[in-house]
Short mmCIF file of N, CA and C in Angstrom, two decimals:
data_model
loop_
_atom_site.label_atom_id
_atom_site.label_comp_id
_atom_site.label_asym_id
_atom_site.label_seq_id
_atom_site.Cartn_x
_atom_site.Cartn_y
_atom_site.Cartn_z
N ARG A 1 120.69 60.08 85.98
CA ARG A 1 121.82 60.05 86.89
C ARG A 1 123.00 59.34 86.25
N SER A 2 124.17 59.87 86.48
CA SER A 2 125.38 59.26 85.95
C SER A 2 125.67 57.95 86.67
N ALA A 3 126.24 57.00 85.96
CA ALA A 3 126.59 55.71 86.56
C ALA A 3 127.58 55.90 87.70
N MET A 4 128.39 56.95 87.62
CA MET A 4 129.39 57.20 88.66
C MET A 4 128.72 57.45 90.01
N TYR A 5 127.48 57.93 90.01
CA TYR A 5 126.81 58.27 91.26
C TYR A 5 125.81 57.23 91.71
N LYS A 6 125.68 56.15 90.97
CA LYS A 6 124.75 55.11 91.39
C LYS A 6 125.36 54.35 92.56
N VAL A 7 124.62 54.27 93.62
CA VAL A 7 125.09 53.59 94.83
C VAL A 7 124.15 52.43 95.10
N PRO A 8 124.72 51.26 95.31
CA PRO A 8 123.85 50.12 95.62
C PRO A 8 123.18 50.32 96.98
N LYS A 9 122.09 49.63 97.19
CA LYS A 9 121.40 49.70 98.48
C LYS A 9 122.32 49.08 99.54
N LEU A 10 122.62 49.87 100.55
CA LEU A 10 123.50 49.40 101.61
C LEU A 10 122.85 49.64 102.96
N SER A 11 123.18 48.79 103.90
CA SER A 11 122.65 48.98 105.24
C SER A 11 123.52 50.00 105.98
N LEU A 12 122.94 50.58 106.99
CA LEU A 12 123.69 51.52 107.82
C LEU A 12 124.89 50.82 108.45
N ARG A 13 124.74 49.56 108.78
CA ARG A 13 125.84 48.77 109.36
C ARG A 13 127.02 48.69 108.38
N GLN A 14 126.73 48.46 107.10
CA GLN A 14 127.79 48.38 106.09
C GLN A 14 128.51 49.72 105.96
N ILE A 15 127.76 50.80 105.97
CA ILE A 15 128.36 52.12 105.84
C ILE A 15 129.23 52.43 107.07
N ARG A 16 128.69 52.16 108.26
CA ARG A 16 129.46 52.39 109.49
C ARG A 16 130.74 51.58 109.51
N ARG A 17 130.67 50.33 109.08
CA ARG A 17 131.85 49.46 109.06
C ARG A 17 132.90 50.01 108.10
N ALA A 18 132.46 50.45 106.93
CA ALA A 18 133.40 50.98 105.94
C ALA A 18 134.07 52.25 106.47
N VAL A 19 133.31 53.12 107.11
CA VAL A 19 133.88 54.35 107.66
C VAL A 19 134.85 54.01 108.79
N ALA A 20 134.47 53.07 109.65
CA ALA A 20 135.32 52.69 110.79
C ALA A 20 136.66 52.11 110.36
N GLU A 21 136.69 51.49 109.19
CA GLU A 21 137.92 50.85 108.70
C GLU A 21 138.85 51.83 107.99
N MET A 22 138.41 53.06 107.80
CA MET A 22 139.22 54.04 107.09
C MET A 22 140.32 54.59 107.99
N PRO A 23 141.39 55.12 107.39
CA PRO A 23 142.45 55.77 108.18
C PRO A 23 141.86 56.92 109.01
N ASP A 24 142.48 57.19 110.14
CA ASP A 24 141.95 58.17 111.10
C ASP A 24 141.61 59.52 110.48
N ASP A 25 142.52 60.10 109.70
CA ASP A 25 142.26 61.44 109.16
C ASP A 25 141.08 61.45 108.21
N ARG A 26 140.95 60.40 107.42
CA ARG A 26 139.84 60.33 106.46
C ARG A 26 138.51 60.07 107.16
N ARG A 27 138.54 59.20 108.17
CA ARG A 27 137.32 58.94 108.94
C ARG A 27 136.89 60.22 109.66
N GLN A 28 137.85 60.93 110.25
CA GLN A 28 137.54 62.13 111.01
C GLN A 28 136.89 63.20 110.14
N VAL A 29 137.43 63.44 108.95
CA VAL A 29 136.88 64.48 108.09
C VAL A 29 135.47 64.14 107.63
N ILE A 30 135.20 62.87 107.37
CA ILE A 30 133.85 62.45 106.98
C ILE A 30 132.88 62.65 108.14
N LEU A 31 133.29 62.26 109.33
CA LEU A 31 132.41 62.41 110.49
C LEU A 31 132.15 63.87 110.82
N LEU A 32 133.18 64.70 110.75
CA LEU A 32 133.00 66.12 111.02
C LEU A 32 132.04 66.76 110.02
N ARG A 33 132.14 66.35 108.76
CA ARG A 33 131.30 66.95 107.72
C ARG A 33 129.86 66.45 107.78
N PHE A 34 129.69 65.12 107.87
CA PHE A 34 128.35 64.55 107.69
C PHE A 34 127.64 64.18 108.98
N VAL A 35 128.36 63.99 110.07
CA VAL A 35 127.72 63.70 111.35
C VAL A 35 127.59 64.98 112.16
N ASP A 36 128.70 65.71 112.27
CA ASP A 36 128.69 66.96 113.03
C ASP A 36 128.20 68.14 112.20
N ASP A 37 128.06 67.94 110.89
CA ASP A 37 127.54 68.96 109.97
C ASP A 37 128.35 70.25 109.99
N LEU A 38 129.67 70.11 110.06
CA LEU A 38 130.55 71.29 110.04
C LEU A 38 130.86 71.69 108.60
N SER A 39 131.08 72.96 108.41
CA SER A 39 131.48 73.47 107.09
C SER A 39 132.97 73.18 106.87
N THR A 40 133.42 73.37 105.65
CA THR A 40 134.83 73.18 105.34
C THR A 40 135.70 74.11 106.19
N ASP A 41 135.28 75.34 106.35
CA ASP A 41 136.05 76.29 107.17
C ASP A 41 136.10 75.85 108.63
N GLU A 42 134.99 75.35 109.13
CA GLU A 42 134.95 74.88 110.53
C GLU A 42 135.84 73.66 110.71
N ILE A 43 135.80 72.75 109.77
CA ILE A 43 136.65 71.56 109.83
C ILE A 43 138.11 71.97 109.78
N ALA A 44 138.44 72.95 108.95
CA ALA A 44 139.81 73.44 108.85
C ALA A 44 140.30 73.95 110.21
N GLN A 45 139.44 74.63 110.93
CA GLN A 45 139.83 75.13 112.26
C GLN A 45 140.04 73.96 113.23
N VAL A 46 139.15 72.98 113.20
CA VAL A 46 139.26 71.83 114.10
C VAL A 46 140.54 71.04 113.82
N LEU A 47 140.83 70.84 112.54
CA LEU A 47 141.98 70.01 112.15
C LEU A 47 143.28 70.81 112.01
N ASP A 48 143.18 72.12 112.17
CA ASP A 48 144.34 73.01 112.00
C ASP A 48 144.97 72.82 110.62
N ARG A 49 144.11 72.87 109.61
CA ARG A 49 144.53 72.77 108.21
C ARG A 49 143.86 73.90 107.43
N SER A 50 144.34 74.13 106.23
CA SER A 50 143.71 75.14 105.40
C SER A 50 142.39 74.58 104.84
N PRO A 51 141.44 75.46 104.51
CA PRO A 51 140.19 74.98 103.90
C PRO A 51 140.44 74.19 102.61
N GLY A 52 141.43 74.61 101.83
CA GLY A 52 141.75 73.87 100.61
C GLY A 52 142.23 72.46 100.90
N ALA A 53 143.04 72.30 101.93
CA ALA A 53 143.53 70.98 102.32
C ALA A 53 142.37 70.10 102.80
N VAL A 54 141.42 70.72 103.49
CA VAL A 54 140.24 69.98 103.96
C VAL A 54 139.40 69.52 102.78
N ARG A 55 139.21 70.38 101.78
CA ARG A 55 138.44 69.99 100.59
C ARG A 55 139.09 68.81 99.88
N VAL A 56 140.41 68.85 99.75
CA VAL A 56 141.12 67.75 99.10
C VAL A 56 140.98 66.47 99.92
N LEU A 57 141.16 66.58 101.23
CA LEU A 57 141.04 65.41 102.11
C LEU A 57 139.63 64.84 102.06
N LEU A 58 138.63 65.69 102.06
CA LEU A 58 137.25 65.23 102.01
C LEU A 58 136.97 64.53 100.68
N HIS A 59 137.43 65.10 99.59
CA HIS A 59 137.24 64.48 98.28
C HIS A 59 137.88 63.10 98.23
N ARG A 60 139.11 63.01 98.68
CA ARG A 60 139.82 61.71 98.67
C ARG A 60 139.15 60.71 99.60
N SER A 61 138.67 61.20 100.73
CA SER A 61 138.01 60.33 101.70
C SER A 61 136.71 59.77 101.13
N LEU A 62 135.94 60.61 100.47
CA LEU A 62 134.68 60.15 99.87
C LEU A 62 134.93 59.17 98.74
N ARG A 63 135.99 59.43 97.97
CA ARG A 63 136.35 58.49 96.90
C ARG A 63 136.72 57.13 97.48
N GLU A 64 137.50 57.15 98.56
CA GLU A 64 137.89 55.89 99.22
C GLU A 64 136.66 55.18 99.80
N LEU A 65 135.79 55.94 100.43
CA LEU A 65 134.58 55.34 101.01
C LEU A 65 133.73 54.70 99.92
N ALA A 66 133.57 55.38 98.81
CA ALA A 66 132.79 54.82 97.69
C ALA A 66 133.40 53.52 97.20
N ALA A 67 134.72 53.47 97.10
CA ALA A 67 135.39 52.26 96.65
C ALA A 67 135.20 51.12 97.65
N ARG A 68 135.28 51.44 98.93
CA ARG A 68 135.07 50.42 99.96
C ARG A 68 133.64 49.88 99.91
N LEU A 69 132.68 50.77 99.74
CA LEU A 69 131.28 50.34 99.70
C LEU A 69 130.99 49.53 98.45
N GLU A 70 131.58 49.92 97.35
CA GLU A 70 131.38 49.15 96.11
C GLU A 70 131.98 47.76 96.26
N ALA A 71 133.11 47.64 96.93
CA ALA A 71 133.74 46.34 97.13
C ALA A 71 132.88 45.44 98.00
N GLN A 72 132.09 46.02 98.90
CA GLN A 72 131.21 45.24 99.77
C GLN A 72 129.98 44.71 99.04
N SER A 73 129.59 45.41 97.99
CA SER A 73 128.33 45.02 97.32
C SER A 73 128.53 43.90 96.31
#
């Protein structure tokens, strides 16, 4: 596994806190994808954005979440 993908052991509380502290649009796209299990196309319909814009937002959101979680560890 690449070092870029190594994630320290985190509690669910730490993950929830990090997601809750994110800006609304980034938190929403993460929750729609991983909690509601929506596809990129479905998220695009919910957010009234293009699928490409949703992919970019999701990528940036996950990068931010990773940085927040790393800062907690």
